[in-house]
PDB file of C-alpha atoms in Angstrom:
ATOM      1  CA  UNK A1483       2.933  -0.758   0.266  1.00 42.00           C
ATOM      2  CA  UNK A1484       3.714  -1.324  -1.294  1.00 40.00           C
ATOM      3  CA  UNK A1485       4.401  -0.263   1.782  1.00 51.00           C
ATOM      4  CA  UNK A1486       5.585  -2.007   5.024  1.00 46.00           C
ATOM      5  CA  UNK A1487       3.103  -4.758   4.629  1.00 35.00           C
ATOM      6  CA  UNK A1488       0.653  -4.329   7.638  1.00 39.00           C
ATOM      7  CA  UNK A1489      -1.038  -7.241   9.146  1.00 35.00           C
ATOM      8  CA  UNK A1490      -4.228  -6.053  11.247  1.00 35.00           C
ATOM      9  CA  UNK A1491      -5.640  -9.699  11.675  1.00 32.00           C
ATOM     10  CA  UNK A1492      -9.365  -9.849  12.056  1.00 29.00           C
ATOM     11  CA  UNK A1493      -9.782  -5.648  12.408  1.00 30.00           C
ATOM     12  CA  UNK A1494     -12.405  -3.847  10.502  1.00 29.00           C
ATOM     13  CA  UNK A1495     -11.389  -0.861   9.515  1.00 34.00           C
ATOM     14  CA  UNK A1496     -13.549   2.571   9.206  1.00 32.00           C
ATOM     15  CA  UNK A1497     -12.976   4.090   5.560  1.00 35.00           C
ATOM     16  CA  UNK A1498     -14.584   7.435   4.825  1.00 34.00           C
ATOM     17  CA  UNK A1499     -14.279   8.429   1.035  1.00 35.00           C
ATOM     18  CA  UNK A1500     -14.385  11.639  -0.586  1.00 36.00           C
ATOM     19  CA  UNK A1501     -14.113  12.875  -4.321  1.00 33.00           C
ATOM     20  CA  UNK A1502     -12.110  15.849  -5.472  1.00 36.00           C
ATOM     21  CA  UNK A1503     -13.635  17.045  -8.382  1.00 35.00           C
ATOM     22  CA  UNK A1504     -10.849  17.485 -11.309  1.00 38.00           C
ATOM     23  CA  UNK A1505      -8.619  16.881  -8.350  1.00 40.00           C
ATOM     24  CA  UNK A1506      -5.003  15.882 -10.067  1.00 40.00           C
ATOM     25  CA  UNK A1507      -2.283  15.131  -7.402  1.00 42.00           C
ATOM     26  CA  UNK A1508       1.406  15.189  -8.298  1.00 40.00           C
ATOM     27  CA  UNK A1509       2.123  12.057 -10.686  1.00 41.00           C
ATOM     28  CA  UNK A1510       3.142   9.456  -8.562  1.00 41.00           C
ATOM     29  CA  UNK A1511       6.710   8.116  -9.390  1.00 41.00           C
ATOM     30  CA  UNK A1512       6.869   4.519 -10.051  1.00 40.00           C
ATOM     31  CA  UNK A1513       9.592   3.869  -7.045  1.00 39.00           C
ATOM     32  CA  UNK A1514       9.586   1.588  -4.523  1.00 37.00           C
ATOM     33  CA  UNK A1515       8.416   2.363  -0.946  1.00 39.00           C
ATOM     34  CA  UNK A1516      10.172   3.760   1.933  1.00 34.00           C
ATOM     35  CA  UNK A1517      11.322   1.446   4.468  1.00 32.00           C
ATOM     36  CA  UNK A1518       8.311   2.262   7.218  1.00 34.00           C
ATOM     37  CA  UNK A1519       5.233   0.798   8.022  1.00 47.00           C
ATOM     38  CA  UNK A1520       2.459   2.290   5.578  1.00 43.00           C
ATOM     39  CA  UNK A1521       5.299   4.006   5.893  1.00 38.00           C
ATOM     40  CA  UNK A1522       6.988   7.644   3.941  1.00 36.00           C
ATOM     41  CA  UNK A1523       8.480   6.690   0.690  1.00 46.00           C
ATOM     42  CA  UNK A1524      11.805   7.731  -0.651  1.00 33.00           C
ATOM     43  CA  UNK A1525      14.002   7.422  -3.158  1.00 37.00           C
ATOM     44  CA  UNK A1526      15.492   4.373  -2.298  1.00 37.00           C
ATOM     45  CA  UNK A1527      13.835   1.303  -3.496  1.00 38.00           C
ATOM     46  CA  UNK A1528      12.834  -0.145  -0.848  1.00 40.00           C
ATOM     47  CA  UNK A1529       8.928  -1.034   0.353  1.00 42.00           C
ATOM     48  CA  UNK A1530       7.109   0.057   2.830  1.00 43.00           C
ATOM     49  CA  UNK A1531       4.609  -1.696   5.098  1.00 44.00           C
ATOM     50  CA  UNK A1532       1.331   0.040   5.416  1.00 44.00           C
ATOM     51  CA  UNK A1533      -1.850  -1.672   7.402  1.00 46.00           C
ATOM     52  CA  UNK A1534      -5.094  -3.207   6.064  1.00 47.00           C
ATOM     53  CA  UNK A1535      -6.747  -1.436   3.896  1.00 45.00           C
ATOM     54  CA  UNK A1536     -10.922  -2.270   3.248  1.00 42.00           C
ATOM     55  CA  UNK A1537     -12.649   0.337   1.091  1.00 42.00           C
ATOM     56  CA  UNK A1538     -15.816   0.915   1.529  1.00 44.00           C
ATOM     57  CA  UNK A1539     -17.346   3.578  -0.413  1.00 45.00           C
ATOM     58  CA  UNK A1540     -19.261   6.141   1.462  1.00 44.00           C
ATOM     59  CA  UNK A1541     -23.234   6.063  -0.108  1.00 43.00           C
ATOM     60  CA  UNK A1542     -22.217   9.917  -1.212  1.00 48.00           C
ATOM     61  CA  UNK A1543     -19.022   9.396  -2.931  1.00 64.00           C
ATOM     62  CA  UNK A1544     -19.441   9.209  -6.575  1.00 86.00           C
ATOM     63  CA  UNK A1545     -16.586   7.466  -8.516  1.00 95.00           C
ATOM     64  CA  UNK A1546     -16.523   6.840 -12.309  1.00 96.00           C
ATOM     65  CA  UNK A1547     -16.071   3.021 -12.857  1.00 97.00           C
ATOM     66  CA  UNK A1548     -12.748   3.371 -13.662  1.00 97.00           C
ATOM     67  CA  UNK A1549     -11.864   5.056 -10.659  1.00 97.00           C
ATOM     68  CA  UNK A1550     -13.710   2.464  -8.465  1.00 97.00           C
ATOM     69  CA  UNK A1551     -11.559  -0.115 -10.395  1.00 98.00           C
ATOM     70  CA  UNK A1552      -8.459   1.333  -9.689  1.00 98.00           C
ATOM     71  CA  UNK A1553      -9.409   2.292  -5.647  1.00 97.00           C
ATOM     72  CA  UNK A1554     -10.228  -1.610  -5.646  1.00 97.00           C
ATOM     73  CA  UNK A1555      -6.665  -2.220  -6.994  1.00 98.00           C
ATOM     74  CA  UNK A1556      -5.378  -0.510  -4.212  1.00 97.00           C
ATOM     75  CA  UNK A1557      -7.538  -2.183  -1.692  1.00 96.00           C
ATOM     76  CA  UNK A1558      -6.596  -5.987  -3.062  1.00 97.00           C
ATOM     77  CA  UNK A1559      -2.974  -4.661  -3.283  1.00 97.00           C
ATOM     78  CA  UNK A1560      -3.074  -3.555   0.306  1.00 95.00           C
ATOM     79  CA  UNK A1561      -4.820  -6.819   1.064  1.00 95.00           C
ATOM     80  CA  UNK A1562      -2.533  -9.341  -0.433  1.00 97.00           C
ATOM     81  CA  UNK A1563      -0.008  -6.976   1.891  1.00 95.00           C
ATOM     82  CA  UNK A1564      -1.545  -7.454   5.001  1.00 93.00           C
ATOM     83  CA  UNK A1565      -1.865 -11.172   4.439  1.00 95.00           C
ATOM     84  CA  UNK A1566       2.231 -11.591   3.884  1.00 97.00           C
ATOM     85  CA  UNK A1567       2.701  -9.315   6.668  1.00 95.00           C
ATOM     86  CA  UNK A1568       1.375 -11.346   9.173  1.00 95.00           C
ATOM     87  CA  UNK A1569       3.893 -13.939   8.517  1.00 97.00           C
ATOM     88  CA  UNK A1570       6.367 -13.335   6.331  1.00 98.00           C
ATOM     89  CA  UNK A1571       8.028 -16.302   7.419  1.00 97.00           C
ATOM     90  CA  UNK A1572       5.390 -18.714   5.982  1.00 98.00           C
ATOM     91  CA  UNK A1573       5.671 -17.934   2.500  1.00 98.00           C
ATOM     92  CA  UNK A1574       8.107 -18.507  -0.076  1.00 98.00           C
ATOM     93  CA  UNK A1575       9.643 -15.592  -2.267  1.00 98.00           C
ATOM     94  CA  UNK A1576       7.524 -17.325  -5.273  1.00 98.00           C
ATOM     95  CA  UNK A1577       4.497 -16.936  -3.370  1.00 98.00           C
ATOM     96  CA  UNK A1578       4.416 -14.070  -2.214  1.00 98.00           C
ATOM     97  CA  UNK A1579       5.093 -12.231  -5.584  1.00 98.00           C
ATOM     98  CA  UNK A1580       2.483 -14.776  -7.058  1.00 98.00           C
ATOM     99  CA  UNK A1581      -0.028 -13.387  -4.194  1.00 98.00           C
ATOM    100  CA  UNK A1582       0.952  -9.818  -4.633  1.00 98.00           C
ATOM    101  CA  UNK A1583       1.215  -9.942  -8.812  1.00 98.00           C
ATOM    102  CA  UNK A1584      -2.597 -10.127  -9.169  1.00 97.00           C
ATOM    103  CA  UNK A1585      -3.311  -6.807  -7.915  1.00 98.00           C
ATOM    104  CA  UNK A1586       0.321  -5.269  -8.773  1.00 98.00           C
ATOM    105  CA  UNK A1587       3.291  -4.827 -11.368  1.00 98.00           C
ATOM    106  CA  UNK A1588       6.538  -3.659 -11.975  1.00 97.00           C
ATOM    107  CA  UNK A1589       9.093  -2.422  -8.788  1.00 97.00           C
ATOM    108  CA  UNK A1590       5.788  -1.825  -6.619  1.00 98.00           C
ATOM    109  CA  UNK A1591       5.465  -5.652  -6.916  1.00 98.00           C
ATOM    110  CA  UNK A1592       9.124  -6.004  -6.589  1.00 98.00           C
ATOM    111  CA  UNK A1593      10.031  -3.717  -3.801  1.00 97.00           C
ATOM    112  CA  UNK A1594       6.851  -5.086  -1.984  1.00 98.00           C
ATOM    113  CA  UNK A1595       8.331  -8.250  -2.031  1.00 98.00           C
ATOM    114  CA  UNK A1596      11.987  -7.270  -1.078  1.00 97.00           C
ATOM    115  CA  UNK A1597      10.388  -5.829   1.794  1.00 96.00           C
ATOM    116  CA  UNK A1598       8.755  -8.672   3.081  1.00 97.00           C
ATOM    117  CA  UNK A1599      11.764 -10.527   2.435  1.00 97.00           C
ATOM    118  CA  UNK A1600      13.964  -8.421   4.451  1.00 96.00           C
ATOM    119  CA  UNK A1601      11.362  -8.713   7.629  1.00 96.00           C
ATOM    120  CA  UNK A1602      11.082 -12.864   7.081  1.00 97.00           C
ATOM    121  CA  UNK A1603      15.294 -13.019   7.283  1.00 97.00           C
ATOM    122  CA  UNK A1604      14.574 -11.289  10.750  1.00 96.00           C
ATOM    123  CA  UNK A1605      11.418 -12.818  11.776  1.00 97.00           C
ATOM    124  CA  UNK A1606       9.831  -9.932  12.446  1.00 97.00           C
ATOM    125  CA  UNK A1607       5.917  -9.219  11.518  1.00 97.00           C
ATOM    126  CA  UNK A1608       3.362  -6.626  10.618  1.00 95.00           C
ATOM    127  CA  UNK A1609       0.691  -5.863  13.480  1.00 95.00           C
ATOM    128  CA  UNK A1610      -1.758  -2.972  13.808  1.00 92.00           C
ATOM    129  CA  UNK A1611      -4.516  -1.027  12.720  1.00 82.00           C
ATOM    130  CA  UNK A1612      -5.068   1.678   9.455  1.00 86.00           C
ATOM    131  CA  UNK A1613      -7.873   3.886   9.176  1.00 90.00           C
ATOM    132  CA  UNK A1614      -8.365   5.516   5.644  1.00 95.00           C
ATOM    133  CA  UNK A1615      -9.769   8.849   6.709  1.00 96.00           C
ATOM    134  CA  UNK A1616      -9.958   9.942   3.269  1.00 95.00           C
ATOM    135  CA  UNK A1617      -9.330   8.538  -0.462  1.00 97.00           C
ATOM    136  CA  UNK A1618      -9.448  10.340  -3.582  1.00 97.00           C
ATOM    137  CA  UNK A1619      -9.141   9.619  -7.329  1.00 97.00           C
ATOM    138  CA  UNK A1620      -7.825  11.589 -10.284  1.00 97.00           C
ATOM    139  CA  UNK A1621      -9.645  11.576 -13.686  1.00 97.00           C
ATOM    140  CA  UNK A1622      -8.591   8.880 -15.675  1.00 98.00           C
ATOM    141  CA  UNK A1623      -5.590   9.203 -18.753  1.00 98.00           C
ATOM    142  CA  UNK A1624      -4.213   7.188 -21.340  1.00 97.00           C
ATOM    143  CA  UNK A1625      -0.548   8.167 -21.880  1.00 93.00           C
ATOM    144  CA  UNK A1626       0.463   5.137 -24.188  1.00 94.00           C
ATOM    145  CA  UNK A1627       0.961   3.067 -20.984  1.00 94.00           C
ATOM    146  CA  UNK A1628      -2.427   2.046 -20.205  1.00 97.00           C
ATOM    147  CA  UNK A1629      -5.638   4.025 -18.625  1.00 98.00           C
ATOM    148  CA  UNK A1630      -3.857   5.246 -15.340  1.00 98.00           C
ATOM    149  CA  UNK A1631      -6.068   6.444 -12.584  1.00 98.00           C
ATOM    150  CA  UNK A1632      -3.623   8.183  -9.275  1.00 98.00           C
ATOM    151  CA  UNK A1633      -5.280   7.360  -6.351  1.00 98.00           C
ATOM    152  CA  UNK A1634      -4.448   9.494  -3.013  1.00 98.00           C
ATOM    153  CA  UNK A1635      -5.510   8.309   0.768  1.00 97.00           C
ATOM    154  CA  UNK A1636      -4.759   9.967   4.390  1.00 97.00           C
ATOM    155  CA  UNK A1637      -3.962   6.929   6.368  1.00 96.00           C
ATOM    156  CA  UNK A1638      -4.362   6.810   9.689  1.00 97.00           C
ATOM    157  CA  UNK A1639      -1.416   3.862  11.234  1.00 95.00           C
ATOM    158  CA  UNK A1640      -0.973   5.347  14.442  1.00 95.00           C
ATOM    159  CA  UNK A1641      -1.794   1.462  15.681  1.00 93.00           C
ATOM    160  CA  UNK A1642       0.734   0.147  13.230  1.00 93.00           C
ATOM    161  CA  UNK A1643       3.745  -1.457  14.061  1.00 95.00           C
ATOM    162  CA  UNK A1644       6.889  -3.861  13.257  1.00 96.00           C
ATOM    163  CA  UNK A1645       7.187  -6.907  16.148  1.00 97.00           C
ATOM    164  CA  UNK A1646       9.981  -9.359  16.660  1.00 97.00           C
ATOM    165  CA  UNK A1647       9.041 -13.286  17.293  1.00 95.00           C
ATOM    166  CA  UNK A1648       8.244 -12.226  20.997  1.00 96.00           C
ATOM    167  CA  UNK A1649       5.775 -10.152  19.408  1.00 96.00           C
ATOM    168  CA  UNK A1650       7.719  -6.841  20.532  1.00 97.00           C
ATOM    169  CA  UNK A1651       7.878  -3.849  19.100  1.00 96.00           C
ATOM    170  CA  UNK A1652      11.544  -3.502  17.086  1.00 96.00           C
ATOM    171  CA  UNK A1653      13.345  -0.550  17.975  1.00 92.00           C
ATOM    172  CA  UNK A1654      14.973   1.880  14.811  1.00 88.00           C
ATOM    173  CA  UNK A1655      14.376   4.378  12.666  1.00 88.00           C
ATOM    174  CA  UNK A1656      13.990   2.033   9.513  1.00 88.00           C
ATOM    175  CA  UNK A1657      11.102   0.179  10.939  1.00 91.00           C
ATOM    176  CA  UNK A1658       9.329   3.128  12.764  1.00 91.00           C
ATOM    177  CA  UNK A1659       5.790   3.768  11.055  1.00 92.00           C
ATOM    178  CA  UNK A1660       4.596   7.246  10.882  1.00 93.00           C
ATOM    179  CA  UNK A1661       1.231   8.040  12.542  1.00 95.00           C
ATOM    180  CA  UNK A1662      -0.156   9.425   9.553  1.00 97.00           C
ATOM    181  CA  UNK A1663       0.126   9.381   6.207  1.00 96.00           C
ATOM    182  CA  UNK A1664      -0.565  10.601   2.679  1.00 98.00           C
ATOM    183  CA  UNK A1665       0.157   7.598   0.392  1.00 97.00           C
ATOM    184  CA  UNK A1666      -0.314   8.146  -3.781  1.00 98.00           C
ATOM    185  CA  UNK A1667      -0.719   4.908  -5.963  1.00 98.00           C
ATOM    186  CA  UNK A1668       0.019   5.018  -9.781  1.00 98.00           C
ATOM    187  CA  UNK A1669      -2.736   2.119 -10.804  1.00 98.00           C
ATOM    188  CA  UNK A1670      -2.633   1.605 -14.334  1.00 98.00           C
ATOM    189  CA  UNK A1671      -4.685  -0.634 -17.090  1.00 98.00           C
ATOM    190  CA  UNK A1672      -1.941  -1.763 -19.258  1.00 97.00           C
ATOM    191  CA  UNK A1673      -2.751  -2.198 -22.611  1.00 96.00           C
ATOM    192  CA  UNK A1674      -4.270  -5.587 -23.558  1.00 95.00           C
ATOM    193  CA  UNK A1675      -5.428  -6.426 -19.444  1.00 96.00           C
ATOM    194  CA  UNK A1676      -8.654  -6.328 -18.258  1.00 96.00           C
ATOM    195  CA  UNK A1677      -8.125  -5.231 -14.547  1.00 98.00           C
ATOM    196  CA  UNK A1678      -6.041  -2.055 -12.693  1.00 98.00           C
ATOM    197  CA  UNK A1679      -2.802  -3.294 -10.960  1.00 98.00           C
ATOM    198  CA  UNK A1680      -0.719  -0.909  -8.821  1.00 98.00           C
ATOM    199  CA  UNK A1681       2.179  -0.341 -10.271  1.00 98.00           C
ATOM    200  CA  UNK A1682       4.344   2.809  -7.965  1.00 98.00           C
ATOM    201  CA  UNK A1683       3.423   4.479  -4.989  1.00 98.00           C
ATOM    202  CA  UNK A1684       4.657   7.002  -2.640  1.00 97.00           C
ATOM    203  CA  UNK A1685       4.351   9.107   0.373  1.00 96.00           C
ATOM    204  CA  UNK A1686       3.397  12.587  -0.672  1.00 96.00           C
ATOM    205  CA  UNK A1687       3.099  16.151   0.959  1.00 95.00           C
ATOM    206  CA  UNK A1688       0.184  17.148   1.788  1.00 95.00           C
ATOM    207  CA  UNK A1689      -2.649  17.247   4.553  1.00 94.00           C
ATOM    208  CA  UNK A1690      -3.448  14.627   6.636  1.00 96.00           C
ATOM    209  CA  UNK A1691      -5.107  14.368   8.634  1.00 92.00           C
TER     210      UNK A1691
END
């Protein structure tokens, strides 16, 4: 995430995508993620490790091309993620925020990072497997900030989990990942940049599956 980072090695994941038509979920407060793999968010800034994600558009969704930038944002963001996740312990703090910086920005680069932080000081790693069952898009605004696009998936990290160096799974709450869950990304356009970053997400209510 921002979450959890999730590694899910070589898996290929199954992503169906829908469009909402004027669909406009709840702005998406630029906080850091919860503490779970692609995991519930909360107040507290701290990331949360989510699996894979690969986006493949369905041949029937129909996004406008800023809205397939800013999906893409999320999937490099998720991406860059996984790839940490796998083994925290083999990069550097500078590298990691130098990985995750090219497809995010503000504290969901910085709480992304903390949290992969916190699992390399305990050697723990990201293994598993996310489905996106279902990703949608808001129109597109300009609010002085940049063009920000909030972009909603169901994710389906039932497979998802936090593993010691023995490669078991660690035990409490904090690094428990939900089975499911409803993750909103703020991706934004600043001013003067020529590609979406991610710049907040969160868990949010809502159906999903």
């Amino acid at each position: 995430m921002g979450g959890n980072g999730r590694h899910l090695g070589a898996v290929v994941r199954a992503v169906a995508l829908a469009v909402l038509a004027g669909c406009a979920p709840a702005a998406v407060p630029t906080q850091s993620p919860s503490t779970t793999l692609a995991p519930p968010s909360s107040p507290a800034p701290t990331p949360t490790a989510t699996p894979t994600v690969t986006l493949t558009p369905s041949p029937t969704a129909t996004w406008g091309a800023e809205q397939a930038a800013a999906i893409e944002a999320v999937s490099k963001f998720a991406a860059a993620d996984d790839q940490i996740g796998a083994d925290p312990t083999a990069f550097t703090e500078k590298q990691m925020t130098e990985l995750l910086r090219a497809s995010s920005g503000g504290e969901a680069l910085d709480s992304t990072v903390r949290w992969h932080l916190r699992l390399k000081e305990s050697g723990y790693r990201l293994v598993g497997e996310m489905a996106v069952l279902d990703t949608l898009a808001t129109k597109p605004v300009d609010d002085g900030r940049g063009i920000e696009v909030h972009v909603t998936q169901c994710q389906d990290q039932r497979l998802g989990k936090v593993v010691d160096s023995d490669g078991d799974p660690v035990e409490g709450d904090e690094f428990q990942i939900p089975p499911y869950n409803l993750r909103q990304y703020s991706v934004r356009k600043p001013p003067g940049e020529d590609a979406f970053r991610v710049f907040g997400f969160a868990t949010i209510n809502g159906k999903c599956p």
